[in-house]
XYZ file of C-alpha atoms in Angstrom:
366
model
C -113.421 -68.524 256.158
C -115.441 -67.447 258.930
C -113.535 -67.043 262.476
C -113.578 -69.103 265.910
C -112.677 -67.629 269.344
C -111.029 -69.552 271.831
C -110.608 -67.434 274.909
C -112.365 -65.583 278.005
C -115.336 -65.458 275.565
C -129.018 -66.489 279.134
C -129.273 -70.928 284.706
C -132.233 -69.953 283.308
C -132.500 -67.195 280.857
C -134.335 -64.254 281.882
C -138.329 -64.420 281.627
C -139.749 -61.928 279.450
C -143.132 -60.008 280.510
C -146.033 -61.175 279.148
C -145.845 -58.371 276.365
C -142.607 -58.882 275.709
C -143.047 -62.644 275.106
C -146.154 -61.991 272.943
C -143.903 -59.707 271.108
C -141.352 -61.910 270.347
C -143.884 -64.809 269.198
C -143.308 -66.658 272.260
C -145.810 -68.967 273.647
C -147.587 -67.560 276.965
C -149.824 -69.797 279.284
C -151.691 -68.701 282.567
C -149.004 -69.884 284.463
C -145.682 -69.522 282.740
C -144.288 -67.267 280.171
C -142.368 -68.660 277.244
C -138.644 -67.714 276.980
C -135.916 -68.169 274.499
C -132.317 -68.540 274.511
C -130.458 -65.685 272.967
C -128.895 -66.453 269.745
C -125.900 -64.611 268.354
C -123.030 -64.435 266.078
C -119.699 -64.545 266.931
C -116.416 -63.001 264.976
C -112.823 -63.226 266.126
C -111.190 -60.301 264.299
C -109.107 -62.531 261.957
C -111.386 -62.259 258.813
C -112.631 -59.609 256.597
C -115.007 -57.184 258.229
C -116.920 -56.308 254.965
C -117.219 -60.069 253.709
C -119.178 -61.025 256.947
C -121.753 -57.946 256.292
C -124.286 -60.082 254.463
C -124.222 -62.641 257.495
C -124.694 -59.717 259.805
C -127.618 -58.365 257.722
C -129.040 -61.792 257.675
C -128.855 -61.893 261.325
C -130.361 -58.585 261.895
C -133.255 -59.705 259.452
C -133.789 -63.160 260.887
C -134.330 -62.582 264.475
C -130.995 -62.839 266.079
C -130.250 -60.982 269.015
C -126.629 -59.863 268.616
C -122.876 -60.017 267.342
C -119.781 -60.623 269.466
C -117.007 -59.229 268.009
C -113.367 -59.936 269.366
C -110.181 -57.724 269.625
C -107.106 -59.690 268.967
C -104.007 -57.662 268.579
C -102.246 -57.598 265.384
C -105.552 -58.490 263.821
C -108.881 -56.502 263.652
C -109.783 -53.995 266.678
C -113.280 -54.244 267.573
C -114.425 -50.737 267.599
C -114.333 -50.128 263.548
C -116.246 -53.266 263.182
C -118.831 -52.354 265.711
C -119.551 -49.085 264.201
C -120.063 -50.628 260.823
C -122.100 -53.306 261.958
C -124.276 -51.175 264.416
C -124.568 -48.621 261.638
C -125.809 -51.466 258.930
C -128.273 -52.967 261.478
C -131.328 -52.073 263.263
C -132.071 -54.732 265.921
C -128.616 -56.266 266.774
C -126.614 -55.668 270.056
C -123.175 -55.280 269.308
C -120.852 -56.898 272.176
C -117.031 -56.122 271.958
C -114.955 -59.158 273.199
C -111.434 -58.774 274.658
C -111.444 -55.268 275.764
C -108.225 -54.989 277.913
C -105.565 -52.631 278.950
C -103.080 -53.992 277.074
C -104.421 -52.618 273.937
C -105.086 -49.112 274.673
C -105.919 -46.829 278.002
C -109.016 -47.601 279.796
C -109.886 -44.112 279.265
C -109.859 -44.234 275.478
C -111.759 -47.508 275.829
C -114.298 -45.762 277.650
C -114.686 -42.939 275.228
C -115.105 -45.440 272.233
C -117.860 -47.316 274.320
C -119.489 -44.020 275.081
C -119.345 -43.177 271.448
C -120.819 -46.202 270.425
C -123.907 -46.163 272.990
C -124.508 -43.022 271.559
C -125.285 -43.913 268.081
C -126.883 -47.082 268.984
C -128.364 -46.546 272.464
C -129.177 -50.011 274.334
C -127.505 -51.920 271.715
C -123.724 -52.090 272.889
C -122.097 -54.191 275.334
C -118.518 -55.178 276.095
C -116.610 -58.159 277.724
C -113.490 -57.042 279.295
C -110.589 -59.321 280.114
C -106.926 -59.688 280.422
C -105.917 -60.453 276.783
C -104.205 -63.480 275.336
C -100.680 -63.289 276.730
C -98.825 -64.253 273.539
C -100.466 -61.456 271.715
C -100.052 -58.629 274.440
C -96.708 -59.484 274.323
C -96.462 -58.059 271.022
C -97.034 -54.683 272.676
C -94.443 -55.345 275.322
C -97.348 -56.023 277.760
C -97.525 -58.963 280.175
C -100.252 -60.576 282.359
C -99.239 -60.135 286.055
C -102.442 -60.068 288.247
C -105.042 -61.181 285.703
C -107.957 -61.277 288.229
C -106.898 -58.024 290.388
C -106.139 -56.179 286.845
C -109.491 -57.310 285.297
C -111.390 -56.122 288.263
C -109.750 -52.846 288.253
C -110.121 -52.273 284.423
C -113.971 -53.216 284.943
C -114.353 -50.501 287.724
C -112.549 -47.830 285.747
C -114.588 -48.591 282.643
C -118.035 -48.383 284.643
C -117.177 -45.214 286.621
C -115.987 -43.509 283.519
C -119.059 -44.606 281.719
C -121.304 -43.218 284.245
C -119.603 -39.705 283.993
C -117.694 -40.044 287.292
C -114.663 -38.587 288.284
C -111.370 -40.554 288.094
C -108.414 -40.036 289.830
C -106.530 -43.486 290.115
C -103.091 -45.170 289.822
C -102.849 -48.643 288.313
C -99.786 -50.536 287.585
C -100.135 -50.193 283.978
C -102.272 -47.053 283.511
C -103.535 -43.902 285.546
C -106.143 -41.345 285.546
C -105.733 -37.806 286.653
C -109.075 -35.733 287.117
C -110.600 -37.870 284.179
C -114.266 -37.055 283.315
C -116.254 -38.185 280.667
C -119.922 -36.448 279.544
C -121.761 -39.508 278.218
C -125.036 -38.741 276.229
C -126.413 -42.302 276.377
C -126.753 -44.944 279.124
C -123.584 -46.809 279.803
C -123.432 -50.327 278.026
C -123.385 -53.419 280.197
C -120.061 -54.700 281.070
C -119.267 -58.465 281.325
C -115.999 -60.291 282.354
C -114.460 -63.125 280.310
C -113.783 -65.885 282.322
C -112.276 -69.626 282.542
C -111.291 -70.482 286.059
C -113.183 -70.155 289.451
C -111.610 -66.753 290.581
C -112.388 -65.010 287.372
C -115.679 -66.318 287.409
C -116.193 -65.017 290.875
C -114.812 -61.627 290.028
C -117.828 -61.636 287.141
C -120.356 -62.873 289.769
C -119.304 -60.033 292.200
C -118.758 -57.101 289.846
C -119.997 -57.327 286.245
C -123.270 -57.565 284.580
C -122.399 -60.899 282.795
C -120.146 -63.484 282.352
C -118.663 -64.600 278.837
C -117.315 -68.146 278.433
C -114.760 -69.181 276.048
C -115.323 -71.506 272.882
C -114.440 -75.142 273.393
C -116.229 -75.272 276.542
C -118.042 -78.785 277.030
C -121.667 -78.697 277.979
C -120.962 -80.472 281.102
C -118.480 -77.260 281.858
C -121.111 -74.989 281.134
C -123.951 -76.567 283.169
C -121.593 -76.657 286.077
C -120.659 -73.162 285.811
C -124.061 -71.799 285.267
C -125.169 -73.858 288.578
C -122.212 -72.499 290.592
C -122.868 -68.846 289.015
C -126.570 -68.949 290.252
C -125.623 -70.210 293.780
C -123.033 -67.378 294.179
C -125.578 -64.857 292.909
C -128.313 -66.002 295.382
C -125.591 -65.617 298.147
C -124.779 -62.141 297.072
C -128.503 -61.230 296.679
C -127.913 -60.499 292.923
C -130.937 -60.944 290.674
C -130.412 -63.830 288.276
C -132.389 -62.279 285.624
C -129.949 -59.275 285.673
C -126.643 -61.423 285.105
C -126.307 -62.699 281.573
C -124.157 -66.000 281.033
C -122.831 -66.012 277.406
C -121.096 -69.214 275.955
C -118.986 -68.755 272.620
C -119.354 -72.035 270.549
C -117.570 -73.177 267.718
C -119.843 -74.522 264.846
C -119.444 -76.584 261.952
C -122.471 -77.216 259.903
C -122.008 -79.611 257.035
C -123.130 -83.374 255.842
C -119.467 -84.220 255.935
C -119.061 -84.880 260.004
C -115.716 -86.498 259.810
C -114.161 -83.656 258.075
C -115.622 -81.088 260.336
C -114.227 -83.148 263.157
C -110.756 -83.175 261.966
C -110.919 -79.758 261.467
C -111.883 -79.031 265.236
C -109.281 -81.451 266.426
C -106.596 -79.907 264.273
C -107.325 -76.383 265.711
C -107.751 -77.276 269.113
C -104.413 -79.204 269.445
C -102.647 -76.081 268.722
C -104.118 -74.413 272.059
C -102.798 -74.728 275.389
C -103.541 -78.358 276.341
C -104.088 -77.546 280.251
C -106.825 -74.842 279.313
C -108.542 -77.030 276.580
C -108.776 -80.095 279.103
C -110.068 -77.912 281.682
C -112.565 -76.450 279.362
C -113.287 -79.925 278.173
C -114.738 -81.011 281.464
C -116.125 -84.403 281.591
C -115.008 -84.849 277.798
C -111.269 -85.464 278.147
C -109.385 -87.709 280.599
C -107.345 -85.593 283.038
C -103.984 -85.251 281.660
C -104.824 -86.988 278.495
C -104.107 -83.988 276.192
C -101.348 -82.450 277.929
C -99.309 -86.058 278.165
C -99.990 -86.682 274.476
C -98.514 -83.011 273.338
C -95.516 -83.858 275.593
C -94.690 -86.851 273.852
C -95.324 -86.012 270.392
C -96.115 -82.403 269.962
C -99.636 -81.016 268.537
C -100.276 -83.856 266.097
C -100.030 -86.377 268.876
C -102.949 -84.554 270.324
C -105.112 -84.979 267.572
C -106.283 -88.576 268.363
C -107.468 -87.275 271.663
C -109.935 -85.389 270.207
C -112.393 -88.324 269.535
C -115.894 -87.851 267.944
C -117.200 -88.074 270.900
C -115.057 -85.269 272.442
C -115.607 -83.023 269.708
C -119.552 -83.433 269.988
C -119.097 -82.217 273.234
C -117.155 -79.116 272.817
C -118.292 -77.761 269.637
C -121.189 -77.682 267.654
C -120.826 -80.184 264.684
C -123.906 -81.516 262.996
C -125.782 -81.722 259.661
C -128.185 -78.896 259.023
C -131.106 -80.731 259.999
C -129.387 -81.369 263.205
C -129.471 -77.955 264.374
C -132.329 -77.585 266.367
C -131.035 -80.502 268.539
C -127.619 -79.053 268.875
C -128.901 -75.555 269.914
C -131.545 -77.208 272.454
C -128.437 -79.279 273.896
C -126.783 -75.729 274.718
C -129.912 -74.157 276.049
C -130.328 -77.120 278.344
C -127.042 -76.415 279.942
C -128.756 -72.964 281.405
C -126.826 -70.633 279.477
C -128.431 -67.073 278.501
C -127.057 -66.710 275.122
C -124.931 -68.983 272.772
C -122.744 -66.767 270.168
C -122.148 -69.237 267.487
C -118.822 -69.027 265.704
C -119.716 -70.956 262.239
C -116.894 -72.005 259.952
C -117.496 -71.843 256.300
C -116.967 -69.388 253.088
C -118.524 -66.356 253.866
C -120.902 -66.255 250.835
C -122.357 -69.562 252.457
C -122.920 -67.704 255.774
C -126.431 -66.040 255.268
C -128.051 -68.694 254.609
C -126.633 -70.574 257.342
C -127.652 -68.129 259.538
C -131.157 -67.995 258.538
C -131.098 -71.934 258.898
C -129.983 -71.343 262.760
C -132.690 -68.714 263.401
C -135.403 -71.052 262.327
C -133.645 -73.830 264.115
C -133.179 -71.982 267.493
C -135.456 -73.507 270.555
C -138.537 -70.769 270.184
C -139.805 -71.499 273.741
C -138.557 -73.011 276.909
C -140.315 -73.751 280.235
C -139.391 -71.054 282.802
C -138.619 -74.046 285.069
C -136.061 -76.048 283.558
C -136.267 -79.824 283.849
């Protein structure tokens, strides 16, 4: 089975120049340039690296933009799969999700990212965060100051990847006369966020923002609007900041079964976070109350078909085009789709998603 990620995983997408738009096959008029939402695959690191290769090849061949691969402690790292997929493809960007100081020293992480950028210039990206508390606890680590620690990690990586000198002491790590000799341009560094303070940190410091699976389209649209307003106040160009949403997808004719699977999965996650991400879909307190009274199974009825259809991509194959357009309408620059299904079925699903993606959007969203 292909994986899903639920954790702090393009307002309008950046407009292409006329030449870039024509090269991508997008429509160009006299007064506006066609633009497209980026479309990527996302893997969580719980499944087989090699079993996903046919889907990765299909994504590269059918015009997908990237692969997002999450690192989860105790499962797969992100560096080895990234290396394999970069060497197996020609066009895809590879984004490493979940880079955190709990898993390795940031100096080692910077060395790995610089090496990846060297073998695939311009095709590497990373999203940093705190790590999932229960997972980093397995390494004897904890989340103390999530926002401050994430900013410190981001700044340390950025300095190191630019070849700067690092002499700094942080609570969990230190640099003493550390300096890289990178042979490629530094990859962009995003921040993974859910709540306002971490989103603000991304706007102020990062190259982009990665938003969690399980986010309602209302949450995504509100977040995009807030980010665009904050960027404008800071004088940061909108087209230089990428907003990516990770989206869980069940593409099947058996809608009832798919919705039940999503409900069963989400009922096992932190209820407060799940409620927050499901803004506008779950009444405040309903999920937490259900779990408090009857455990995870009591939470399943809260995930009605209407709720599921707001926080995940659940549709038959013929509904893909409309489903993807709904996400494009939230203003995110990129959706990173985590599809559920047997690995052997994923290449055809990838090609179907590529064919269904919104090919052109107005540069002025309605």
